[in-house]
Structures are given as structure tokens and as C-alpha cells.
């Protein structure tokens, strides 16, 4: 059916992009990617895995904030 | 001085007083129509009720043994909230439309308004969550005791059992019961929103964040020189557990899954995220702001754990490091702030959880029972409120009782994750029900009860052994010595921690039972209708009509009055009439829309299953069964019907329309041939042919109009001007009058809604004119002027006096409303002596962007 107004299309795209971010989050937060950083080492004196997880988390939040902002 | 017992008590009571004040202010503002919670920020903050005293104190405890192993509890929600627009918005939309006010009600409504399913969900939630409430009370009681015994820092295991009347947790319980009754059951209302409570919860979220971050900043930058200094010292002391996440990545994955479920399906989260949501766009704010909150509250967890291990070591329970480290450093004011933060985390959780549970217990357990036993013909409003209040007190006292009975062991601490596992059992039923139309009530019942049973066996019962309620041999040797049935190594599955093990088995039988039983059976009538409505919630702009039976308006009014009160009922009827621009008759049968509206109103206060029973009792059982079949056909075959109509339209266009068109051409050819052969143009043959031609032309026009109506999307496919042309041609042919359409040949740029409303206005105006003015000629003009789009319908029939016209007569009001809805206006110019002009003006800025 040809009901696609601009608004529903935007909404559809926004939903799709947020799902992509969620999948990206799973990728970052779950093994095997996450375990690669779990070496018990330190970088700049802080634990690598701690720095990695919080860095990835901040990135995810920023991405989501950006998407929400763009969608208005 | 600051940590004197009397001062701590005063500060705590003062804090709770502030909470009352915030809630009171929030309710006052809501009553005055200036809601505090109309912005998304409050919504996002109140969602942080997720962070309870269990995470406030317990995260540090977990970090001390597993390093960043505490993080999945916060990472899962981040992922789930990222899916918020896909999942949460859908749930909110459905709940709003059906006035669903609890999780149990949602499940019950999805699976054909099944009362038994709703009751099962309420039982699972209550059993899963009451120990969690106990855990919060334990945190309050323990931390208070630790402060009371300062400056010595007592390990929790040595605190012992405080005598009942000296136990702070008892007084906190009583105060909170009071708070929850006042702000959680202030009135019975169709939406079940509690703005005061939400404001207070958002306030609590801020307090606990400030307290925890203050402690973190003090530890990291006051006691040490920032993160690197602190971690360097920890590395020197060889505290290696802090630098990894333990050796079990399986546990990490399961915890992430668990917390993804928990952020949605814990009763308190559902209450805040779905029931208390006032605008679904607030979800967008929560999608990033709530994760940011969790980020901030957890960034200092590892540093505090490191500092605690460096300074206090194993002498103090790691669960109380947050309190212990500032206390050991002599920071009395900060210690008090941390205690208040913990108190706010505990109270926030208890308040919302209890409100959510009491709604479930009253709407899904007690009221259906009452309705089954006794007829509904007595006043329900007071009764329901009474049931809610009593269940609030019972839930709180059960939580307190559990805390006293479970003792001071590790049993309660483990209950946090076990609760998460209990509510995770809802995930297959709810998520499956949202996206899969084939999911059935029996499937949901089978999956949920099997998952719940396995949860009890593998997680709850083993927990009882650490409270001493079951012998230890139950875990080590299995029941009756059967090793295969050892609850934490079921059928010999080993190598997993107890949560992963319990989740593995419970999810296996839950998802398995749900899918297999659903596939083996098929949804019955009502279930199917509900399934279509839930799964297609976003596509379908209007709720389906659920009632076709004859229901007297009087009866309906009476049912409503009994359950939501007289004034609320009258108000509801008034708004209903006003919104639709109609009069609700005092007597006679109610139209299906009104019955449906009444049912949703009832559902708001008594739950969907009970509302169904009540309306059914006035609608008459006999008619219902026939209607059920009708409905099933109606809802499930709607799409099929649409496709069928399209096919029909296409075929008619290709066959009959074409034939009619050739007929007009041939008739014209024969006419010319007759003239050529010298036939008289006034002779009977020529006149007959002329008549025949005008008839076929009329038939063709009529056919085109019918085709137009067969295709519901025709208006948007053809555009406004073309649609009006086709429609007018049909009317002109049918009514034997002349209609000219003066419109631009290009397609006007309008959004769907404006197109629809303008088309209806023109249709209505032409219809009026034909019916009342008996015109010979109607002129329709579409024009883009500087003032906007102008549509005029002018006839040469008998006019009328617009001032004297019956108000609401001739659908004039309807047309006016249509224009007002799209921001335009309608001007009617007519007099009793001459023609009538209906002029609709849609100002320029209303014209949408090009497509």
C-alpha cells in the first residue's frame, strides 16, 4: 500500500537505526569481542577491561543521543 | 554529632517528609493541569528506580569479588532501552489504547482476556518480587545498624537480629505503606497514573545519584589522586580480581540477558515505563538519558571497591564499603549522605513495586474472584480501592516478614538475581505475543507455568536451604538422594553458576513449551482478534470494535457508576460525546463504539478480564458467542478483505468498465451511421440511440465512482482533484444534474490527512446540496491562493438562512470540525433567496512538503 508519508518513513528509519545500535551494543558488550580486552592488564594505570567497557558504553549512549536528536 | 542516632533518625524522617512534600506538590500540579512530568527528563529519571539499594550497595560487593562482573546489570538495560522504540513504544501504545494498567493485565489481554493467565502472572510476580522487597528492607536495617555502632565498622554477619520494635526497617515499612496508600491509591482512575509518586521517584533518583557520586569523588580524588593512583595502588597490593571479570563469561552473558528482561518486566519498571508514561515520545529521551544515569552511577563502583579492599580489607563486608570507606575516613556528613542515598534507593523501589503488585493482585486475582462469586451488582469503586490498600499493606508486611525470617545469611543477597530470573519468565510470553500472531493462550500458560516451576526448583528452593528452611542435602545429594535431580546440577549439567543453570533450564522449558503448544493448537476467536490488535498495533490507527451485541445505555451507565463512581461516569460520557460531536442517548441501545469505550474505561479500574465479564453480563451471553465468530472474521480477515476489494476493483475496471466504454463509442458510431444513411435525427431510432448513449455514459460514470470507493487508497493514489472529479461525475450521472469541477490539472501537494478531510468536506457539501437544495448545477472550485488552498462548492438551488439553520443540522458542524482538525476554516454563505457557497480555506503553511 502506498501510505508512506515522510513522517512514517522517518519513524521507520529511526526504529531501524536504533535496532542497529542495540545489536552493535550486544557486539561490544558480549564475548568474544569483550573477552579480548579481559587480560587483567592496565592501560594508563587503569584496568583495560574497565576502560574498554566504559568507553564502549559512552560511545553507545552518544550514538543513541545523536539519533534521538536527529529524529526530533 | 552528625552520626548520633537521634540525628540520623531525624535526617531520615526529614528526608521522607521531603518525599511526601514532593509527591504532594506533584499531585497538586497534576490536578491543576500543570503537570510536572510533562517533560521526558522526569520519565527517564524515574526509570532509574531500577537502581535499588541492592545495586547501590551490592554492586561494590560484587565488584570486590568479580571486578567489572557487576556491569551486566547495567549494560543489559542500555541494550534493551536502545530497542525502546521498537518494543517499549509498542507496549505503551497498546496499553494506552486498551487502558491496560498492569503487566498481568497486559498478558491477560493479549491472550484473549484470559483471567487464568492474568492470575498466573500476578502470582509469579508476587512470589518473585516479595523477597526482593525484603532485600531492600534488609539494606535499610543493616546500614542503620552500622551507623548506630560507629565509629567501629561492624561486619554485617555480626549485626545479628535487631529486636522487632527497635528495627528501623519496621518503621520504614510502616511509613512507606502510608506513603504508598496516600499517593498510590489516591483515587481510582481509568489511567492509573500517579504523577505525585512519579515526581517523588524522580527526586529519589537524583538523591541516590548525588550521594553515590559524592562518595565516589571523595574516595577517588579525596583519598587518592584520581583513578590511576587508586588503581596503581590496587595493582601493587595485588588485588587482581579487580582487573578482570572473573573467569566465567557464561555468567556474564546470562546476566546481560537477565537484566535486559528485568528493565522491562520487573513490575516496578513496567509501572513506571508503561503505566505512568504520559507521552510515548518520552521514550526517546529515556533511550539515552537512563543509560547515561546508569553510566554515572556505576563509574565509581570499581574505585570504591578498590579503596575498600585497600583500606578495610576482608574485615568488613564488601557490600557495605560505600558506607564504610567514608566512615573510616571520618567523613560523618558524607556517611550520612550515603545512608540517605541508600534509603532513597530502597524506598523508591519499595513504593513503586508495591503499587504495581497491588494493582496486579486486585485486578487480576481478587476482583475476578469477587465477580465470579458474587454478581457485580454492588458498588465496586470503594471495594477495589479497599482491596488495593489492603494488598499494599500485605505486600509490605510480607516483605518485612520475609526479611525477618530469612535471617542475616547470604540468602537475601542472592535473592536480587533470583527475582530477576523470575520476571525473565515473562519475556517469551510478552515478546512472543507482541510479534507473533500464532502465539496462543495455552502456549503462554504452558511456557510460563513450566518456566516458573523450574525457577522454583532450581533457584528458589536452593535459596531456602541457605535460610535453613530446607536441609543442605537437598542441594548436595538431590531430593530423596536422587543425584540426577540435584537442583543446581539438574540431570548432571555442571560447570555453570546457579543463575546461569537456572536460567538455562527455565528458559528451555519456557520458550519450548510456549512455542510448541502454540504451534500445536490454534488461537480461538477472541484470542485471534486480540493477537491481530497487539501485533499490528502500530499499523492500525483505530482500535477494533469489540462489541456488537445489544447493550442498553442505561445498563452500561449503571455498570460504570458502580465501578468508577457517578461523577467519573458522567464525565466520561460527556467527553465521549464531545470528542465525537454526538449526543449519547439516554435510553435505547448503545452503539458498539460506546460499549467498547465503556469496556476500556472499566478495564482501567478493574482490569481487562474483569471488564469483559462485567460488560458480558449486561450484553447477554447468548449474543456474545455469535458475535465472537463475527469478530474473528472481522478482525482476522480485514487484510484479506482489503486485498479482495482491490482485486475486484481491478477486474471490474478491466472488464465491465471497458465494455461500457466500448458501448458508448459504438452507440455514437451507430448514431452517425444512421444520420449518414439519411435517418431523421428526430426519428424514433435516433432518439432511442441518444437515450442509449446517455444511459451507458451514466453507467460508466457510476462504475468509475464505485471503483473509486472500492479502493480505500484511491484518494491518496489519485490526489484530491482527480478524486473529486471522479466522484462528481458519478453523482452528476446518478442525480441527473450538472457538476463542473474547476481544479488544477497538476497534483496538489497535501498531506494524507488534509487530503482526506478536504475530500470528505466536498463530498458532504455536494451531498447536502443535492439533498436539500435541489440544484440544477453545482460548481466545485479548487484554487491555490496566497491565503492558502481554497475549495468552494457553489450550487444554484434553494438556499437557506445559515443563522436559522438547525444547529448541527446538515452536517455543517461535522464539516467545520473536519476543517478545524487540519487547521483550516469553513465559511458558509447562503440566503433563502438564492445560491449557497460553501468555502473551505486551508492556510498556506498547512500544505505539506512535496512527496
Coordinates of N, CA, C and O in Angstrom, one line a residue, chain B residues 252-376:
Chain B
X252 N 28.4 -13.9 32.6 CA 28.3 -12.6 32.1 C 27.2 -12.4 31.0 O 26.4 -11.5 31.1
X253 N 27.2 -13.4 30.1 CA 26.1 -13.4 29.1 C 24.7 -13.5 29.7 O 23.8 -12.8 29.4
X254 N 24.6 -14.5 30.6 CA 23.3 -14.7 31.2 C 22.8 -13.5 32.0 O 21.6 -13.1 32.0
X255 N 23.8 -12.9 32.7 CA 23.4 -11.7 33.5 C 22.9 -10.6 32.6 O 22.0 -9.8 32.9
X256 N 23.6 -10.4 31.4 CA 23.1 -9.4 30.4 C 21.7 -9.7 30.0 O 20.9 -8.8 30.0
X257 N 21.5 -10.9 29.6 CA 20.1 -11.3 29.2 C 19.1 -11.1 30.3 O 18.0 -10.5 30.1
X258 N 19.4 -11.5 31.5 CA 18.5 -11.3 32.7 C 18.2 -9.8 32.9 O 17.0 -9.5 33.1
X259 N 19.2 -9.0 32.8 CA 18.9 -7.6 33.1 C 18.2 -6.9 32.0 O 17.5 -5.9 32.2
X260 N 18.4 -7.4 30.8 CA 17.6 -6.9 29.6 C 16.1 -7.2 29.9 O 15.3 -6.3 29.7
X261 N 15.8 -8.3 30.4 CA 14.4 -8.7 30.8 C 13.9 -7.8 31.9 O 12.8 -7.3 32.0
X262 N 14.9 -7.7 32.9 CA 14.5 -7.0 34.2 C 14.0 -5.6 34.0 O 13.1 -5.1 34.5
X263 N 14.8 -4.9 33.1 CA 14.4 -3.4 32.9 C 13.0 -3.3 32.3 O 12.4 -2.2 32.5
X264 N 12.5 -4.3 31.7 CA 11.2 -4.2 31.1 C 10.1 -4.8 32.0 O 9.0 -4.3 32.2
X265 N 10.5 -6.0 32.6 CA 9.4 -6.8 33.1 C 9.3 -6.9 34.6 O 8.5 -7.5 35.2
X266 N 10.3 -6.2 35.3 CA 10.1 -6.1 36.8 C 8.8 -5.3 36.9 O 8.6 -4.3 36.2
X267 N 7.9 -5.7 37.9 CA 6.7 -4.9 38.0 C 6.9 -3.4 38.1 O 6.1 -2.6 37.6
X268 N 7.9 -3.0 38.9 CA 8.1 -1.6 39.1 C 8.5 -0.9 37.8 O 8.1 0.2 37.5
X269 N 9.3 -1.6 37.0 CA 9.8 -1.0 35.7 C 8.6 -0.8 34.8 O 8.4 0.2 34.1
X270 N 7.7 -1.8 34.8 CA 6.5 -1.8 33.9 C 5.6 -0.6 34.3 O 5.1 0.1 33.5
X271 N 5.5 -0.5 35.7 CA 4.6 0.6 36.2 C 5.1 1.9 35.7 O 4.4 2.7 35.2
X272 N 6.4 2.2 35.9 CA 7.0 3.5 35.5 C 7.0 3.6 34.0 O 6.6 4.6 33.4
X273 N 7.5 2.6 33.3 CA 7.8 2.7 31.9 C 6.5 2.8 31.0 O 6.4 3.5 30.1
X274 N 5.5 2.0 31.4 CA 4.3 1.8 30.6 C 3.1 2.6 31.2 O 2.5 3.4 30.6
X275 N 2.8 2.2 32.5 CA 1.6 2.7 33.1 C 1.7 4.2 33.3 O 0.7 5.0 33.1
X276 N 2.8 4.7 33.9 CA 3.0 6.1 34.2 C 3.4 7.0 33.1 O 3.6 8.1 33.2
X277 N 3.6 6.3 31.9 CA 4.1 7.1 30.8 C 2.9 8.0 30.3 O 1.8 7.5 30.1
X278 N 3.2 9.3 30.1 CA 2.2 10.2 29.7 C 2.3 10.5 28.2 O 1.3 11.0 27.6
X279 N 3.4 10.3 27.6 CA 3.6 10.6 26.2 C 4.7 9.7 25.7 O 5.8 9.6 26.2
X280 N 4.3 9.0 24.6 CA 5.2 8.0 24.1 C 6.5 8.6 23.6 O 7.5 7.9 23.5
X281 N 6.6 9.9 23.3 CA 7.8 10.4 22.9 C 8.8 10.6 24.0 O 10.0 10.7 23.7
X282 N 8.4 10.5 25.2 CA 9.3 10.5 26.4 C 10.3 9.3 26.3 O 11.4 9.3 26.8
X283 N 9.8 8.2 25.6 CA 10.7 7.0 25.5 C 12.0 7.4 24.8 O 13.1 6.9 25.2
X284 N 11.9 8.3 23.8 CA 13.1 8.7 23.1 C 14.2 9.3 24.1 O 15.3 9.0 24.0
X285 N 13.7 10.1 25.0 CA 14.6 10.7 26.0 C 15.2 9.6 26.8 O 16.4 9.6 27.1
X286 N 14.4 8.7 27.3 CA 14.8 7.6 28.2 C 15.8 6.7 27.5 O 16.7 6.1 28.1
X287 N 15.8 6.7 26.1 CA 16.7 5.7 25.4 C 18.1 6.1 25.6 O 19.0 5.2 25.5
X288 N 18.4 7.4 25.8 CA 19.8 7.7 26.1 C 20.1 8.2 27.5 O 21.1 8.0 28.1
X289 N 19.1 8.9 28.1 CA 19.3 9.5 29.4 C 19.4 8.5 30.5 O 20.2 8.6 31.4
X290 N 18.5 7.5 30.5 CA 18.5 6.5 31.5 C 19.9 5.7 31.5 O 20.5 5.5 32.5
X291 N 20.3 5.2 30.3 CA 21.7 4.6 30.3 C 22.7 5.6 30.8 O 23.7 5.1 31.5
X292 N 22.6 6.9 30.5 CA 23.6 7.8 31.0 C 23.6 7.9 32.5 O 24.7 7.9 33.1
X293 N 22.4 7.8 33.1 CA 22.3 7.8 34.5 C 23.0 6.6 35.1 O 23.8 6.7 36.0
X294 N 22.8 5.4 34.5 CA 23.4 4.2 34.9 C 24.9 4.2 34.8 O 25.7 3.8 35.6
X295 N 25.4 4.9 33.7 CA 26.8 5.1 33.5 C 27.4 5.8 34.6 O 28.4 5.4 35.2
X296 N 26.8 7.0 35.0 CA 27.3 7.8 36.0 C 27.3 7.1 37.4 O 28.3 7.3 38.1
X297 N 26.2 6.4 37.6 CA 26.2 5.8 39.0 C 27.1 4.6 39.1 O 27.4 4.1 40.2
X298 N 27.6 4.0 37.9 CA 28.4 2.8 38.1 C 29.9 3.1 37.8 O 30.7 2.3 38.1
X299 N 30.2 4.4 37.4 CA 31.6 4.6 37.1 C 32.5 4.6 38.3 O 33.7 4.2 38.2
X300 N 32.0 4.9 39.5 CA 32.8 4.8 40.7 C 32.7 3.5 41.5 O 33.3 3.4 42.5
X301 N 32.0 2.6 40.9 CA 31.8 1.3 41.7 C 33.2 0.6 41.9 O 33.6 0.3 43.0
X302 N 33.9 0.5 40.8 CA 35.2 -0.2 40.9 C 36.2 0.5 41.8 O 36.9 -0.1 42.6
X303 N 36.3 1.8 41.6 CA 37.2 2.6 42.5 C 36.8 2.4 44.0 O 37.7 2.2 44.8
X304 N 35.5 2.5 44.3 CA 35.2 2.3 45.7 C 35.5 0.9 46.2 O 36.0 0.7 47.3
X305 N 35.3 -0.1 45.3 CA 35.6 -1.4 45.7 C 37.1 -1.6 46.0 O 37.6 -2.1 47.0
X306 N 38.0 -0.9 45.1 CA 39.4 -1.0 45.3 C 39.8 -0.3 46.6 O 40.6 -0.9 47.4
X307 N 39.3 0.9 46.8 CA 39.6 1.6 48.0 C 39.2 0.8 49.3 O 39.9 0.7 50.3
X308 N 38.0 0.2 49.2 CA 37.5 -0.6 50.3 C 38.4 -1.8 50.6 O 38.8 -2.0 51.8
X309 N 38.9 -2.4 49.5 CA 39.8 -3.6 49.8 C 41.1 -3.1 50.3 O 41.7 -3.8 51.1
X310 N 41.6 -2.0 49.8 CA 42.9 -1.5 50.3 C 42.8 -1.0 51.8 O 43.7 -1.3 52.6
X311 N 41.7 -0.4 52.2 CA 41.6 0.2 53.5 C 41.0 -0.7 54.5 O 41.4 -0.6 55.7
X312 N 39.9 -1.4 54.1 CA 39.2 -2.1 55.1 C 39.4 -3.6 55.0 O 39.3 -4.4 55.9
X313 N 39.7 -4.1 53.8 CA 40.0 -5.5 53.5 C 38.9 -6.4 53.8 O 37.7 -6.0 53.8
X314 N 39.2 -7.6 54.3 CA 38.1 -8.6 54.5 C 37.4 -8.4 55.8 O 36.4 -9.1 56.1
X315 N 37.9 -7.5 56.6 CA 37.3 -7.3 58.0 C 35.8 -6.8 57.9 O 35.0 -7.1 58.7
X316 N 35.6 -6.1 56.8 CA 34.2 -5.5 56.6 C 33.6 -6.1 55.4 O 34.3 -6.4 54.4
X317 N 32.3 -6.3 55.4 CA 31.6 -6.9 54.3 C 31.7 -5.9 53.1 O 31.4 -4.7 53.2
X318 N 32.1 -6.5 52.0 CA 32.3 -5.6 50.8 C 31.0 -4.9 50.4 O 31.0 -3.8 49.8
X319 N 29.8 -5.5 50.7 CA 28.5 -4.9 50.4 C 28.4 -3.5 51.1 O 27.5 -2.7 50.7
X320 N 29.1 -3.3 52.2 CA 29.0 -2.0 52.9 C 30.2 -1.1 52.8 O 30.3 -0.1 53.5
X321 N 31.0 -1.4 51.8 CA 32.2 -0.5 51.5 C 31.7 1.0 51.3 O 32.4 1.9 51.7
X322 N 30.6 1.1 50.5 CA 30.2 2.5 50.2 C 30.0 3.3 51.4 O 30.4 4.5 51.5
X323 N 29.5 2.7 52.4 CA 29.2 3.4 53.7 C 30.5 3.4 54.5 O 30.9 4.4 55.2
X324 N 31.2 2.2 54.5 CA 32.4 2.0 55.4 C 33.6 2.9 55.1 O 34.2 3.4 56.0
X325 N 33.9 3.1 53.8 CA 35.1 3.9 53.5 C 35.0 5.3 53.9 O 35.9 5.8 54.6
X326 N 33.9 6.0 53.6 CA 33.8 7.4 54.2 C 33.7 7.4 55.7 O 34.3 8.3 56.3
X327 N 33.1 6.4 56.3 CA 33.0 6.4 57.7 C 34.4 6.2 58.4 O 34.8 6.9 59.3
X328 N 35.2 5.3 57.8 CA 36.5 5.0 58.3 C 37.4 6.2 58.1 O 38.3 6.5 58.9
X329 N 37.1 7.1 57.1 CA 37.9 8.3 56.8 C 37.4 9.4 57.7 O 37.9 10.5 57.6
X330 N 36.4 9.2 58.6 CA 35.9 10.2 59.5 C 35.0 11.2 58.8 O 34.8 12.3 59.4
X331 N 34.5 10.9 57.6 CA 33.6 11.9 56.9 C 32.2 11.6 57.4 O 31.4 10.9 56.7
X332 N 31.8 12.2 58.5 CA 30.5 11.9 59.0 C 29.4 12.4 58.1 O 28.4 11.7 57.9
X333 N 29.5 13.6 57.6 CA 28.4 14.2 56.8 C 28.2 13.4 55.6 O 27.1 13.0 55.2
X334 N 29.4 13.0 54.9 CA 29.3 12.2 53.7 C 28.7 10.8 54.0 O 27.8 10.3 53.2
X335 N 29.0 10.2 55.1 CA 28.4 8.9 55.5 C 26.9 9.0 55.6 O 26.2 8.2 55.1
X336 N 26.5 10.1 56.2 CA 25.0 10.3 56.4 C 24.4 10.5 55.0 O 23.3 9.9 54.7
X337 N 25.1 11.2 54.1 CA 24.5 11.4 52.8 C 24.4 10.1 52.0 O 23.4 9.8 51.4
X338 N 25.5 9.2 52.2 CA 25.4 7.9 51.6 C 24.3 7.1 52.1 O 23.6 6.4 51.4
X339 N 24.1 7.2 53.4 CA 23.0 6.4 54.0 C 21.6 6.9 53.5 O 20.8 6.1 53.1
X340 N 21.5 8.2 53.4 CA 20.2 8.7 52.8 C 20.0 8.3 51.4 O 18.9 7.9 50.9
X341 N 21.2 8.3 50.6 CA 21.1 7.8 49.2 C 20.6 6.4 49.2 O 19.7 6.0 48.4
X342 N 21.1 5.5 50.1 CA 20.7 4.1 50.1 C 19.3 4.0 50.5 O 18.5 3.2 50.0
X343 N 18.9 4.9 51.5 CA 17.5 4.9 51.9 C 16.6 5.2 50.7 O 15.5 4.6 50.5
X344 N 17.0 6.2 49.9 CA 16.1 6.6 48.8 C 16.1 5.5 47.7 O 15.0 5.3 47.1
X345 N 17.2 4.8 47.5 CA 17.2 3.7 46.6 C 16.2 2.6 47.0 O 15.4 2.1 46.2
X346 N 16.2 2.4 48.3 CA 15.3 1.3 48.8 C 13.9 1.7 48.8 O 13.0 1.0 48.3
X347 N 13.6 3.0 49.3 CA 12.2 3.4 49.4 C 11.6 3.5 48.0 O 10.4 3.1 47.8
X348 N 12.3 4.1 47.0 CA 11.8 4.2 45.7 C 11.3 2.9 45.1 O 10.2 2.8 44.6
X349 N 12.2 1.9 45.3 CA 11.9 0.6 44.8 C 10.6 0.0 45.5 O 9.7 -0.5 44.8
X350 N 10.6 0.1 46.8 CA 9.5 -0.5 47.5 C 8.2 0.2 47.2 O 7.2 -0.5 46.9
X351 N 8.2 1.5 47.0 CA 6.9 2.2 46.7 C 6.4 1.7 45.4 O 5.2 1.3 45.3
X352 N 7.2 1.8 44.4 CA 6.7 1.5 43.0 C 6.3 0.0 42.9 O 5.3 -0.3 42.3
X353 N 7.2 -0.8 43.4 CA 6.9 -2.2 43.3 C 5.6 -2.6 44.0 O 4.8 -3.4 43.5
X354 N 5.4 -1.9 45.2 CA 4.1 -2.3 45.9 C 2.9 -1.8 45.1 O 1.9 -2.5 45.1
X355 N 3.0 -0.6 44.6 CA 1.8 -0.1 43.8 C 1.6 -1.1 42.6 O 0.4 -1.5 42.4
X356 N 2.6 -1.5 41.9 CA 2.5 -2.4 40.8 C 1.9 -3.7 41.2 O 0.9 -4.2 40.6
X357 N 2.4 -4.2 42.3 CA 1.9 -5.5 42.7 C 0.5 -5.4 43.2 O -0.3 -6.3 43.0
X358 N 0.1 -4.3 43.9 CA -1.2 -4.3 44.4 C -2.2 -4.1 43.3 O -3.3 -4.7 43.4
X359 N -1.8 -3.4 42.2 CA -2.7 -3.4 41.1 C -3.0 -4.7 40.5 O -4.1 -5.1 40.1
X360 N -1.9 -5.5 40.4 CA -2.0 -6.8 39.8 C -2.9 -7.7 40.7 O -3.7 -8.5 40.2
X361 N -2.6 -7.7 42.0 CA -3.3 -8.5 42.9 C -4.8 -8.2 42.9 O -5.6 -9.1 42.8
X362 N -5.1 -6.9 42.9 CA -6.5 -6.6 43.0 C -7.2 -6.8 41.6 O -8.3 -7.4 41.6
X363 N -6.6 -6.4 40.5 CA -7.2 -6.5 39.2 C -7.2 -7.9 38.6 O -8.1 -8.3 37.8
X364 N -6.1 -8.7 38.9 CA -6.0 -10.0 38.2 C -6.3 -11.2 39.1 O -6.5 -12.3 38.7
X365 N -6.3 -10.9 40.5 CA -6.6 -12.0 41.3 C -7.9 -11.8 42.1 O -8.8 -12.7 42.0
X366 N -8.0 -10.7 42.8 CA -9.2 -10.6 43.7 C -10.5 -10.2 43.0 O -11.5 -10.9 43.2
X367 N -10.4 -9.2 42.2 CA -11.6 -8.7 41.5 C -12.3 -9.8 40.6 O -13.5 -10.0 40.7
X368 N -11.5 -10.5 39.8 CA -12.2 -11.6 39.0 C -12.8 -12.6 39.9 O -13.9 -13.1 39.6
X369 N -12.2 -12.9 41.1 CA -12.8 -13.9 42.0 C -14.1 -13.3 42.6 O -15.1 -14.0 42.6
X370 N -14.1 -12.1 43.0 CA -15.3 -11.4 43.5 C -16.4 -11.5 42.5 O -17.5 -11.8 42.8
X371 N -16.0 -11.2 41.2 CA -17.1 -11.1 40.2 C -17.6 -12.5 39.9 O -18.8 -12.6 39.5
X372 N -16.8 -13.5 40.1 CA -17.3 -14.9 39.8 C -18.2 -15.3 40.9 O -19.2 -15.9 40.7
X373 N -17.9 -15.0 42.1 CA -18.6 -15.4 43.3 C -20.0 -14.7 43.4 O -21.0 -15.2 43.5
X374 N -19.8 -13.3 43.4 CA -21.0 -12.5 43.6 C -21.3 -11.8 42.3 O -20.4 -11.6 41.5
X375 N -22.5 -11.4 42.2 CA -22.8 -10.6 41.0 C -22.1 -9.2 41.1 O -21.8 -8.8 42.2
X376 N -21.9 -8.5 40.0 CA -21.2 -7.3 40.1 C -22.1 -6.2 40.7 O -21.7 -5.1 40.8

